[in-house]
PDB file of C-alpha atoms in Angstrom:
ATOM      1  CA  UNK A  16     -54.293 -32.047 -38.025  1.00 50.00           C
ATOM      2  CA  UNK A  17     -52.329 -32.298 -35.007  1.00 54.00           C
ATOM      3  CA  UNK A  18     -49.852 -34.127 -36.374  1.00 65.00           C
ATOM      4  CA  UNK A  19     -48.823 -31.085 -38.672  1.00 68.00           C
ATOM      5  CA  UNK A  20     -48.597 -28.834 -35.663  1.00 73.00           C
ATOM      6  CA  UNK A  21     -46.478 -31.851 -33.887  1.00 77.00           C
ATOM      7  CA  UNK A  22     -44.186 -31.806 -36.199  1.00 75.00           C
ATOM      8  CA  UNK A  23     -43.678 -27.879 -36.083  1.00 79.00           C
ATOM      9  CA  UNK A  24     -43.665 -27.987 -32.512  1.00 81.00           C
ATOM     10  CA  UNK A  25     -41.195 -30.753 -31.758  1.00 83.00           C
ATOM     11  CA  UNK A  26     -38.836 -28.893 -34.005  1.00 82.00           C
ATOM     12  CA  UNK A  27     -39.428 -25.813 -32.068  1.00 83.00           C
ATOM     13  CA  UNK A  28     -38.609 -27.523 -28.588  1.00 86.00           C
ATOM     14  CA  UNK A  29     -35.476 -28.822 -30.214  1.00 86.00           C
ATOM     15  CA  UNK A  30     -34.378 -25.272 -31.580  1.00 84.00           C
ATOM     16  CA  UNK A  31     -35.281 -24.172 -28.117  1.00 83.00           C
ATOM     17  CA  UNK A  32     -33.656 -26.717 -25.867  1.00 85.00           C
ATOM     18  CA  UNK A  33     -30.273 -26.304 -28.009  1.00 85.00           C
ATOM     19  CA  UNK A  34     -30.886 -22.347 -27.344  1.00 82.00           C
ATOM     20  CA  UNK A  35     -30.776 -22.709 -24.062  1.00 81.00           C
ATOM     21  CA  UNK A  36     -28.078 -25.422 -23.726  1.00 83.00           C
ATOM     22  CA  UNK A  37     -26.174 -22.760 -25.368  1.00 83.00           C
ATOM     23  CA  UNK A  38     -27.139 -20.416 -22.709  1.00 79.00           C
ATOM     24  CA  UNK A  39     -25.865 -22.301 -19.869  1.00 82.00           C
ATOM     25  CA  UNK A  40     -22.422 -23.311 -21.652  1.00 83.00           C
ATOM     26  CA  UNK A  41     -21.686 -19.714 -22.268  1.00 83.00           C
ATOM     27  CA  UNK A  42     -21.714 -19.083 -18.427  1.00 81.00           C
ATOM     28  CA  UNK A  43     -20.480 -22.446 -17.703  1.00 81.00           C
ATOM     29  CA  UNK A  44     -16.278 -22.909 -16.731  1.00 82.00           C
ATOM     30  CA  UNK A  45     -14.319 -25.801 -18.069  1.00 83.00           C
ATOM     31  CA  UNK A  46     -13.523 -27.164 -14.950  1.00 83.00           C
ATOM     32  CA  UNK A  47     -17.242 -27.314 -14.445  1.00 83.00           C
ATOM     33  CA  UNK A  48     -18.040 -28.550 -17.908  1.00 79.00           C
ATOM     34  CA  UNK A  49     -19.553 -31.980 -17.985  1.00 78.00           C
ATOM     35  CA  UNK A  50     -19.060 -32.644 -14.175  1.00 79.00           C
ATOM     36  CA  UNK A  51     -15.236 -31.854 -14.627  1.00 78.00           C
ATOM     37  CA  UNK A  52     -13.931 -35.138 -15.688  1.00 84.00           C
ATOM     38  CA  UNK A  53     -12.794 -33.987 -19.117  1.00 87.00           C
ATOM     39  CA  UNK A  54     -11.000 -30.678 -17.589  1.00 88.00           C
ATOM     40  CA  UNK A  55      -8.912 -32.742 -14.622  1.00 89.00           C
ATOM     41  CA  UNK A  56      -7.505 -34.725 -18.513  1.00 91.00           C
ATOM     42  CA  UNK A  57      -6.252 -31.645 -19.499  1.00 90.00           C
ATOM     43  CA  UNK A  58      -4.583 -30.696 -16.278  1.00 89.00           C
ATOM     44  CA  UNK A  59      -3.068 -33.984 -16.437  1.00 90.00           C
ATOM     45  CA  UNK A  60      -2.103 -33.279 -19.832  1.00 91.00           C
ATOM     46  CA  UNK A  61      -0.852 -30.137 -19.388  1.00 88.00           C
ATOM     47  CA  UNK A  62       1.121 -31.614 -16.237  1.00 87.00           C
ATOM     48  CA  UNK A  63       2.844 -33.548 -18.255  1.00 89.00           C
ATOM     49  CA  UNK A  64       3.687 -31.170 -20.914  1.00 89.00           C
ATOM     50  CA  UNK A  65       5.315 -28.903 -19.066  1.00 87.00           C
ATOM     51  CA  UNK A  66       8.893 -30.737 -18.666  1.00 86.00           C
ATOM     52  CA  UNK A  67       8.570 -31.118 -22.667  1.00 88.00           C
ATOM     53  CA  UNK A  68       7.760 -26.984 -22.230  1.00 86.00           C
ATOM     54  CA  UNK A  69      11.004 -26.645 -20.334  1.00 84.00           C
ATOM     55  CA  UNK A  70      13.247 -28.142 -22.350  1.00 85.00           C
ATOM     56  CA  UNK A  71      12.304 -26.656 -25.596  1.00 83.00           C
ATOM     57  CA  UNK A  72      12.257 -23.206 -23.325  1.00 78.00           C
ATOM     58  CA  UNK A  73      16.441 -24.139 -23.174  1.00 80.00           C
ATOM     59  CA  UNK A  74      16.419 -24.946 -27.056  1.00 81.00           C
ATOM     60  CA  UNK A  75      14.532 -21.757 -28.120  1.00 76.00           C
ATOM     61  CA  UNK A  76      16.665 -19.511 -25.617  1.00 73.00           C
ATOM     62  CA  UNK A  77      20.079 -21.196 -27.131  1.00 73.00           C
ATOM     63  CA  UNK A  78      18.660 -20.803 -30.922  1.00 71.00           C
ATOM     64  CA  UNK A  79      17.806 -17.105 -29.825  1.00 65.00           C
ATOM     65  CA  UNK A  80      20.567 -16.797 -28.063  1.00 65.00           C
ATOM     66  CA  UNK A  81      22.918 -17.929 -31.644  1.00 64.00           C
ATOM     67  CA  UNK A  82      20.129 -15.837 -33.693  1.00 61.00           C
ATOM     68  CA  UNK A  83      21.113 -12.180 -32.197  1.00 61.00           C
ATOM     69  CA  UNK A  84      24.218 -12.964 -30.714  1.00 59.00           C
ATOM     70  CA  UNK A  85      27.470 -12.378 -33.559  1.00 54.00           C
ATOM     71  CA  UNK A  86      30.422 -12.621 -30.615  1.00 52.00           C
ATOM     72  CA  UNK A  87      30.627 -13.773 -26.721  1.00 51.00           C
ATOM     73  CA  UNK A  88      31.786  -9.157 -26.392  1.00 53.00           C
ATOM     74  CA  UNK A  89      27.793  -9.192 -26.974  1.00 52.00           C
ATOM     75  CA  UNK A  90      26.413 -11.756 -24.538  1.00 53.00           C
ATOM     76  CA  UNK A  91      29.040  -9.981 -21.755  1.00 55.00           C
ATOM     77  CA  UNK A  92      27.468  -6.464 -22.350  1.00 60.00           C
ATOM     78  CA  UNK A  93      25.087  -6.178 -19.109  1.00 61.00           C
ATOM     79  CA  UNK A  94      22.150  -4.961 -20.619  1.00 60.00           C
ATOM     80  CA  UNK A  95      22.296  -7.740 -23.266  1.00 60.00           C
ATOM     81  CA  UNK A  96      22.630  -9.986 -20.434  1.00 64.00           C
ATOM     82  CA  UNK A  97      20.087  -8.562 -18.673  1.00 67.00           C
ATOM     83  CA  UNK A  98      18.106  -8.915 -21.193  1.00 70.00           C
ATOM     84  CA  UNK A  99      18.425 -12.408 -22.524  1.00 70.00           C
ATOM     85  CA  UNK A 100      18.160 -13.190 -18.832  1.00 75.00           C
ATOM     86  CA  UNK A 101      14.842 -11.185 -18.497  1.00 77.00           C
ATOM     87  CA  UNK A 102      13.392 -13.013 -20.997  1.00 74.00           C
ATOM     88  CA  UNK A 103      14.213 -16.335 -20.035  1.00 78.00           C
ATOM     89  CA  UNK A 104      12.655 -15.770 -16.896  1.00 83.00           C
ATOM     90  CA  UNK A 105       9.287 -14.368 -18.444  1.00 81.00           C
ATOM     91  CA  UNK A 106       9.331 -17.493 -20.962  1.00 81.00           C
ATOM     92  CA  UNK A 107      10.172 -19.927 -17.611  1.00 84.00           C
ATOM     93  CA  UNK A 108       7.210 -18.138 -15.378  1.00 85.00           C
ATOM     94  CA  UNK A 109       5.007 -18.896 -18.906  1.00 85.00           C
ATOM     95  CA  UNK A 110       5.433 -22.659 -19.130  1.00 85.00           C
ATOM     96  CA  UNK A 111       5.015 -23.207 -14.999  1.00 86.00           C
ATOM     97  CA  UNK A 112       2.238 -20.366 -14.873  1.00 87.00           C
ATOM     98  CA  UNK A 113       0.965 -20.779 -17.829  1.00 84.00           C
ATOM     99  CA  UNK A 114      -2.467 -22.971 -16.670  1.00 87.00           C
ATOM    100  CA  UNK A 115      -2.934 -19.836 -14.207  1.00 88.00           C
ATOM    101  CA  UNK A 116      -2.581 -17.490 -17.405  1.00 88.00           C
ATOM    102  CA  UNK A 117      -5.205 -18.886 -19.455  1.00 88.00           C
ATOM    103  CA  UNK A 118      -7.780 -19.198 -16.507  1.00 88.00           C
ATOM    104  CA  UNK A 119      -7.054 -15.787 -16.252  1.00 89.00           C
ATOM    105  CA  UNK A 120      -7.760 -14.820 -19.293  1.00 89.00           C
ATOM    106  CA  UNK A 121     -10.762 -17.179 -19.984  1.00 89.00           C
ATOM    107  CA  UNK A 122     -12.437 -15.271 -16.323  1.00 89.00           C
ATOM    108  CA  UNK A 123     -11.979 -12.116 -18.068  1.00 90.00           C
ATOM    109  CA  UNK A 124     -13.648 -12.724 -21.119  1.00 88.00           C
ATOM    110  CA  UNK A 125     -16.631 -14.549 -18.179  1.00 87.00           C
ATOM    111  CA  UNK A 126     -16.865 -11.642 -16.580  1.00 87.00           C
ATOM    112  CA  UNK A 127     -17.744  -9.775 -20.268  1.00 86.00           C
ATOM    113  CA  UNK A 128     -20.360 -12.419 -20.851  1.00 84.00           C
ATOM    114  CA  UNK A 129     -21.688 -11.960 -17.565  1.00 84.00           C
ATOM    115  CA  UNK A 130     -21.824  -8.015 -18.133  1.00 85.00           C
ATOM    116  CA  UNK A 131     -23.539  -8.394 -21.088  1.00 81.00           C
ATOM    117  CA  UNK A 132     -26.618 -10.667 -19.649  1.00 79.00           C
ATOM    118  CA  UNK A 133     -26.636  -8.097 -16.746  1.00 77.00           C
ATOM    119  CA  UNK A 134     -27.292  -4.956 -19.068  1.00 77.00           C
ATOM    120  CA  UNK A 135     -29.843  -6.877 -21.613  1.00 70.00           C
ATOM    121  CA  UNK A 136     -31.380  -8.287 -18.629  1.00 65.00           C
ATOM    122  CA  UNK A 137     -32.144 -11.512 -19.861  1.00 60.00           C
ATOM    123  CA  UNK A 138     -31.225 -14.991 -17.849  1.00 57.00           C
ATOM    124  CA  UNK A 139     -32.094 -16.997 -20.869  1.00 60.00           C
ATOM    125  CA  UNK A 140     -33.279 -17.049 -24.272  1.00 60.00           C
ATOM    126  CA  UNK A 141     -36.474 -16.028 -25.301  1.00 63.00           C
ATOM    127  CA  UNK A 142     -38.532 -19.495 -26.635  1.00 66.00           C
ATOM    128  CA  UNK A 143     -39.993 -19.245 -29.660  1.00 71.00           C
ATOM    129  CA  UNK A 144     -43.673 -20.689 -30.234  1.00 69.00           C
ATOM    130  CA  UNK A 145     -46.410 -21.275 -32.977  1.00 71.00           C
ATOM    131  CA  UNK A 146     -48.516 -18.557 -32.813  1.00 67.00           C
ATOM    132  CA  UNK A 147     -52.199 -19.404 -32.042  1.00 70.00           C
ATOM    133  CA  UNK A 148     -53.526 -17.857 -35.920  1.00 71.00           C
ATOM    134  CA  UNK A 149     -51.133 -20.941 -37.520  1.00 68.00           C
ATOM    135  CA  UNK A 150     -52.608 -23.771 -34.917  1.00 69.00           C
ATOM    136  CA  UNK A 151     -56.396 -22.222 -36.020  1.00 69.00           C
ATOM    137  CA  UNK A 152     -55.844 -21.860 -39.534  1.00 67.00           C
ATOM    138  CA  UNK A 153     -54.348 -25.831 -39.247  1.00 66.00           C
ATOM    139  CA  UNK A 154     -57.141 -27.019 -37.524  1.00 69.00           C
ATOM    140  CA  UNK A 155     -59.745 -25.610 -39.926  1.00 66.00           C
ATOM    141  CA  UNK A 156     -57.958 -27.140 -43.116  1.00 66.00           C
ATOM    142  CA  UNK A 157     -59.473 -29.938 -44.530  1.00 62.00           C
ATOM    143  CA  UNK A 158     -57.824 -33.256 -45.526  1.00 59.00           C
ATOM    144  CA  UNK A 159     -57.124 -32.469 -49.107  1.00 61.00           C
ATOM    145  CA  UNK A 160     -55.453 -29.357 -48.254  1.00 63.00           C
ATOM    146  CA  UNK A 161     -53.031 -30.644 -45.082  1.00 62.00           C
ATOM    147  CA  UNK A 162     -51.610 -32.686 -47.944  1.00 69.00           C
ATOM    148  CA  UNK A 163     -49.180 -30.186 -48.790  1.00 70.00           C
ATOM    149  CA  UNK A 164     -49.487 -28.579 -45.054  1.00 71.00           C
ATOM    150  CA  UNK A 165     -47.545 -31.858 -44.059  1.00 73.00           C
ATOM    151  CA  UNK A 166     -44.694 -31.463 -47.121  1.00 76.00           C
ATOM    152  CA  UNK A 167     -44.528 -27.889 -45.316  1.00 76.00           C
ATOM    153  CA  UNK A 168     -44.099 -28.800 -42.124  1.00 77.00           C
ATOM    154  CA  UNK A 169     -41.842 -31.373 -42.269  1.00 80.00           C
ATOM    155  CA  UNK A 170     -39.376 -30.174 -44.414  1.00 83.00           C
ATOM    156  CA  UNK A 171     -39.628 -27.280 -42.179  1.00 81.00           C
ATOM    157  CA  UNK A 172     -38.407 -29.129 -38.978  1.00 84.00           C
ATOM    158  CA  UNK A 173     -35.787 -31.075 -40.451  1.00 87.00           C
ATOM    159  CA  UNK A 174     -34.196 -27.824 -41.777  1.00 86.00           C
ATOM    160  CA  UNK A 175     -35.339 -26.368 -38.252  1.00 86.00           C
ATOM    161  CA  UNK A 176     -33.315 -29.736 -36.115  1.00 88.00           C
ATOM    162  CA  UNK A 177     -30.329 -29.474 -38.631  1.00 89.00           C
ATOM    163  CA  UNK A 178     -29.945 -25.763 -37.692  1.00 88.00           C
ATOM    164  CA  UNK A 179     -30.334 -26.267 -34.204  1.00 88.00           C
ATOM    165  CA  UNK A 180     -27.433 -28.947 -34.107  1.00 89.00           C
ATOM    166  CA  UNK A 181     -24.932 -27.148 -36.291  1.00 89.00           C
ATOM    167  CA  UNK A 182     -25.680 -24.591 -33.655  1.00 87.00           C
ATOM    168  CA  UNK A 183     -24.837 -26.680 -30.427  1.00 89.00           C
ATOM    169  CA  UNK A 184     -22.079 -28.462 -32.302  1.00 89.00           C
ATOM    170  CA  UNK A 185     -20.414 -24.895 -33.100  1.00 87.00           C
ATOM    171  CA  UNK A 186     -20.228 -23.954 -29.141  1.00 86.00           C
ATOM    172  CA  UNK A 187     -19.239 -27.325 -28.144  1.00 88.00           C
ATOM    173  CA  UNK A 188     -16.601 -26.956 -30.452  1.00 88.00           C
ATOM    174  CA  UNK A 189     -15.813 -23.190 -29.112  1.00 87.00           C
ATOM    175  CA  UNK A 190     -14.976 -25.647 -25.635  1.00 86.00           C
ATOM    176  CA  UNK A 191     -13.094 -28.204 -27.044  1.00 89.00           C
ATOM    177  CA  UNK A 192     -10.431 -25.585 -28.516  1.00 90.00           C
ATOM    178  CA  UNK A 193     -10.129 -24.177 -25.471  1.00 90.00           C
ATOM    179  CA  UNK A 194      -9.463 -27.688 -23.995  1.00 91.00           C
ATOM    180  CA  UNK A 195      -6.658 -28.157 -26.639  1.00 91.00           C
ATOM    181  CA  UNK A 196      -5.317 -24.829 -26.331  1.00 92.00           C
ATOM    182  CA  UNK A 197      -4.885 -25.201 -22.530  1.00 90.00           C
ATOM    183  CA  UNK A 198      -3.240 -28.866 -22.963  1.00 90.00           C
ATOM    184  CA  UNK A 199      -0.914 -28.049 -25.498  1.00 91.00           C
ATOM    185  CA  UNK A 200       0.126 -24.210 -24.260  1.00 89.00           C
ATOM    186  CA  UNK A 201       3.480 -25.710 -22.633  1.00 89.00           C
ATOM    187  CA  UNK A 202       4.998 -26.012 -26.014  1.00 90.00           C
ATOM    188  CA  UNK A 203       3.820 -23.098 -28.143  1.00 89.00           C
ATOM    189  CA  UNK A 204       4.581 -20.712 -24.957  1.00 89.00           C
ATOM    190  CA  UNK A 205       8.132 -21.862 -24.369  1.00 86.00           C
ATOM    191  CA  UNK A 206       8.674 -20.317 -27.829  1.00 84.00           C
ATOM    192  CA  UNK A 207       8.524 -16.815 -25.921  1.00 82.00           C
ATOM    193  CA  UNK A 208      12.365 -17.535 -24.686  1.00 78.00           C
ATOM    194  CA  UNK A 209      13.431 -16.694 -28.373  1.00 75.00           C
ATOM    195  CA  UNK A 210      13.704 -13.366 -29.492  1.00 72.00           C
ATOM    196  CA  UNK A 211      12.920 -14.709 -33.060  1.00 73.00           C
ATOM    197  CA  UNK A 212      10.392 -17.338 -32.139  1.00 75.00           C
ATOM    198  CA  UNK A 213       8.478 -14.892 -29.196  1.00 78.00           C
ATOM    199  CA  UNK A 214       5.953 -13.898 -31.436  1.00 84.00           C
ATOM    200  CA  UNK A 215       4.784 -17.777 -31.814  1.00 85.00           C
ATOM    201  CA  UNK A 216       4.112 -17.615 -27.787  1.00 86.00           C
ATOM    202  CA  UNK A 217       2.556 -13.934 -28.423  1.00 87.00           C
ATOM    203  CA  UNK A 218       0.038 -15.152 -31.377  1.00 87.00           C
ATOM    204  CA  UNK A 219      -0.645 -18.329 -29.276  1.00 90.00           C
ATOM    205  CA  UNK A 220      -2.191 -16.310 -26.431  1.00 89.00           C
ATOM    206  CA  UNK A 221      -3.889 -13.993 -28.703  1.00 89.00           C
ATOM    207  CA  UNK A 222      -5.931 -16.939 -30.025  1.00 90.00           C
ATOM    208  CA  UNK A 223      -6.626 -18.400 -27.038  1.00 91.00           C
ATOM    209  CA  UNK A 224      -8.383 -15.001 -25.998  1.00 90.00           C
ATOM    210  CA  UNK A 225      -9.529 -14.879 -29.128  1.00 89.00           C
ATOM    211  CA  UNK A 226     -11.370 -18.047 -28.788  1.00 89.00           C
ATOM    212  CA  UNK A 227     -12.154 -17.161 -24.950  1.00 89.00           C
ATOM    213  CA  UNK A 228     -14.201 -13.982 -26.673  1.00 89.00           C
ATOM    214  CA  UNK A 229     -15.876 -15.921 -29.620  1.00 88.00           C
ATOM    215  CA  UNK A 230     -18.592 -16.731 -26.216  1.00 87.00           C
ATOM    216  CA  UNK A 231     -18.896 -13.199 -26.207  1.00 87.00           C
ATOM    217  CA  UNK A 232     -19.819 -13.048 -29.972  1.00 88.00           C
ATOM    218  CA  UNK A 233     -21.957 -15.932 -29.945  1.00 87.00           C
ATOM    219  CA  UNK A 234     -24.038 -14.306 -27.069  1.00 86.00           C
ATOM    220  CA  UNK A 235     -24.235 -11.080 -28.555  1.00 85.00           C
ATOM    221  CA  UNK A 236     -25.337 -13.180 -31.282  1.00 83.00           C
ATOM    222  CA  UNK A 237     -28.281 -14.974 -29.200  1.00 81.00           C
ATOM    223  CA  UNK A 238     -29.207 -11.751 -27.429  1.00 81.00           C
ATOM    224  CA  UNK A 239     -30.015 -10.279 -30.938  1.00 79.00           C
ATOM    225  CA  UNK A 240     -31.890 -13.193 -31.866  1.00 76.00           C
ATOM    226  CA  UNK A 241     -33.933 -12.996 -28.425  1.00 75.00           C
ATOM    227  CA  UNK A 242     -35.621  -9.721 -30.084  1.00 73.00           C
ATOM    228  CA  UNK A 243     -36.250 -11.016 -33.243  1.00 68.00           C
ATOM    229  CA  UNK A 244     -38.388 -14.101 -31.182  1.00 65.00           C
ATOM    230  CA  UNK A 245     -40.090 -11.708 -28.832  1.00 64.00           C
ATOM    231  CA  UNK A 246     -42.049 -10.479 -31.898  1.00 62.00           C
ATOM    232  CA  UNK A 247     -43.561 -13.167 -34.408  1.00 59.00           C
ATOM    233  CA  UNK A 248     -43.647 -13.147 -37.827  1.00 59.00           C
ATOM    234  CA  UNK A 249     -46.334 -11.076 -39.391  1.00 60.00           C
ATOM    235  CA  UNK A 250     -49.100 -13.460 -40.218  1.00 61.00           C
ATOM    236  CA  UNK A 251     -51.692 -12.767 -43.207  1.00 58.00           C
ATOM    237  CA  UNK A 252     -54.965 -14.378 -41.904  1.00 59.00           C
ATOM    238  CA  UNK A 253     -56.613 -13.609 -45.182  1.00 62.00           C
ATOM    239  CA  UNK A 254     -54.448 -16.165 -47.222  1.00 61.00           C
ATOM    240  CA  UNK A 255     -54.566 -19.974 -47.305  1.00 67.00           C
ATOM    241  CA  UNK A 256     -53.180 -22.091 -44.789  1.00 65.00           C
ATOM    242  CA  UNK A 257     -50.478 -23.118 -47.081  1.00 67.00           C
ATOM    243  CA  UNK A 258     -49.508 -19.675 -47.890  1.00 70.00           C
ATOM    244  CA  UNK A 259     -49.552 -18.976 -43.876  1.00 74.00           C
ATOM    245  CA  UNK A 260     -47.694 -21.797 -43.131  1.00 74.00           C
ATOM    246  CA  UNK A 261     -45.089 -21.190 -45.882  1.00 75.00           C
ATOM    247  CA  UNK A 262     -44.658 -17.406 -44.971  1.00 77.00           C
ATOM    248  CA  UNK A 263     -44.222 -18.139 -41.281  1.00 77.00           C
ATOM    249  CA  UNK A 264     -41.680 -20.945 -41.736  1.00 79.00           C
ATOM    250  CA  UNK A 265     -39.882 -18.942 -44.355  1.00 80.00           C
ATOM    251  CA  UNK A 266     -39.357 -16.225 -42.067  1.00 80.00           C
ATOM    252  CA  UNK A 267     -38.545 -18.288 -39.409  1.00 81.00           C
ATOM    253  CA  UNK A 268     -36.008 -20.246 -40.663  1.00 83.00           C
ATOM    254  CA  UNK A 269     -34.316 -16.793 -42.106  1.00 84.00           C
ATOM    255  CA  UNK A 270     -33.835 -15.341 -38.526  1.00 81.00           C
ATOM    256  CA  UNK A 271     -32.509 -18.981 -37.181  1.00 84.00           C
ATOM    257  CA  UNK A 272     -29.880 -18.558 -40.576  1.00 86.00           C
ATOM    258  CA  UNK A 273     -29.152 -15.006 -39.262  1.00 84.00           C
ATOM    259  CA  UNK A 274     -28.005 -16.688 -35.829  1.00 84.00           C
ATOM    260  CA  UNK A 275     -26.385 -20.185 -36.930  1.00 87.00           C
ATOM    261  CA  UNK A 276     -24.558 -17.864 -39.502  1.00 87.00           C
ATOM    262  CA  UNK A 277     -23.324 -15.501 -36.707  1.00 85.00           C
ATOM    263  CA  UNK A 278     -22.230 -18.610 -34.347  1.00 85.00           C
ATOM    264  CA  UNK A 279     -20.719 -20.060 -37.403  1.00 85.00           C
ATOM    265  CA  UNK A 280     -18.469 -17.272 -38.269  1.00 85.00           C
ATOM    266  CA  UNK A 281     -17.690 -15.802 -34.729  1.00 85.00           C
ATOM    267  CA  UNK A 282     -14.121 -17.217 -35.088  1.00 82.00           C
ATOM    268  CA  UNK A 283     -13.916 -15.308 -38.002  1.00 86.00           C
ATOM    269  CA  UNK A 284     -15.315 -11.747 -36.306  1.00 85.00           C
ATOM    270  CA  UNK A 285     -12.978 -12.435 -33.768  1.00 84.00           C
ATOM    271  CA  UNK A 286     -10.113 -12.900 -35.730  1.00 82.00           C
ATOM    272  CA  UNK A 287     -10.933  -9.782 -37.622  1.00 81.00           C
ATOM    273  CA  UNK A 288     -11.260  -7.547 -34.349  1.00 79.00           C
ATOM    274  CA  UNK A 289      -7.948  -9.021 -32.828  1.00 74.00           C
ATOM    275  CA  UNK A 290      -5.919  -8.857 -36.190  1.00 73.00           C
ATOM    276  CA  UNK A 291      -4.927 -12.135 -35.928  1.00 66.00           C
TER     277      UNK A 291
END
């Protein structure tokens, strides 16, 4: 019979070691993520897209520049001048500032998460267990009867691992965008020395704080889920082992749906609370 409750229980440590990977990432930096190595690429990266930044800044300033401009009379106005000039100089401090920027904004959204685990009060997730009426009512089955106990089970922990993956895989993923979106930014934010392509460099930091907030979400999400493991399912002792077995998985496998489902579409929350 303990190989039933092995099964259950090696699941379990699996849904609760991802749950508390996912813990530490949310309060984890990218230049600390995975010892740094993969964050001092980007910088590289970024490095080297900034003189590609700069001279599409010149591009995007002459198209805007064409774009609004119907004589020279307009560009020697002052405050047209002014203006163009103004914006150049916003769209320049962009490109060379731009790594600063998105630190910025991704210590903002930290401080939120960090906020948020101060008021609940909770350093890390609550681990969920087997409670001790499904171990006895195992361990008083008889051989005929684990038969289906062990179709149970183990259908129950591969659907428990698989959910516990898709959830790690979703908040690795939440990093890796904002690896891309910090290597790439020289390009989409030299788009802000337009006056008909600055909304490209406007939407492009509007994501990336989107994406910055999607930890936010995500933890909201786990903080949620926290209460719903603090309390067990309701067990009926008076049924079959089966029929206990069945119920408890059943419900527990809804709650970890509730919480992969909420990771899952936390892009799309965001999206909807940013209007983008």
């Amino acid at each position: 019979m303990d190989g039933i409750i092995d099964n259950l229980t090696s699941a379990l440590n699996t849904w609760n070691e991802k749950l508390a990977e996912i813990w530490m990432l949310l309060t984890q930096s990218p230049e600390t993520f995975k010892g740094g190595d993969i964050w001092n690429i980007i910088v590289k990266i970024h490095g080297a897209l900034q003189a590609i930044g700069l001279s599409l800044l010149v591009l995007f300033f002459l198209w805007g520049l064409i774009r609004t401009c119907t004589n020279w009379q307009d560009i020697k106005r002052p405050e047209h001048a002014f203006k163009l000039f103004l914006r150049f100089i916003i769209a320049r401090g962009l490109v060379m500032y731009g790594m600063e920027l998105m630190t910025g904004i991704f210590e903002i959204v930290q401080g939120v998460i960090s906020t948020i685990t101060r008021t609940v009060g909770l350093g890390t997730a609550e681990s969920t267990v087997i409670p001790q009426e499904i171990i006895d009512a195992v361990n008083n089955t008889g051989f005929l009867e684990s038969i289906p106990l062990w179709a149970v089970t183990l259908l129950g922990s591969i659907f428990i691992t698989i959910l516990s993956f898709i959830m790690i895989l979703t908040v690795y993923g939440r990093f890796f965008k904002i690896y891309m979106y910090t290597a790439i930014s020289p390009i989409p934010l030299a788009a802000a020395a337009g006056e008909s392509t600055q909304n490209t460099a406007f939407t492009f930091i509007k994501s990336y704080a989107g994406v910055c907030l999607e930890g936010a979400i995500i933890l909201l999400s786990c903080v949620i889920f926290s209460a719903f493991a603090s309390s067990a399912p309701a067990i009926d002792t008076s049924a079959s082992a089966v029929s206990m077995i069945w119920s408890y998985i059943g419900e527990l496998i809804f709650n970890m749906l509730v919480l992969v489902g909420t990771i899952k579409m936390s892009d799309r929350i965001v999206k909807e609370m940013m209007g983008l």
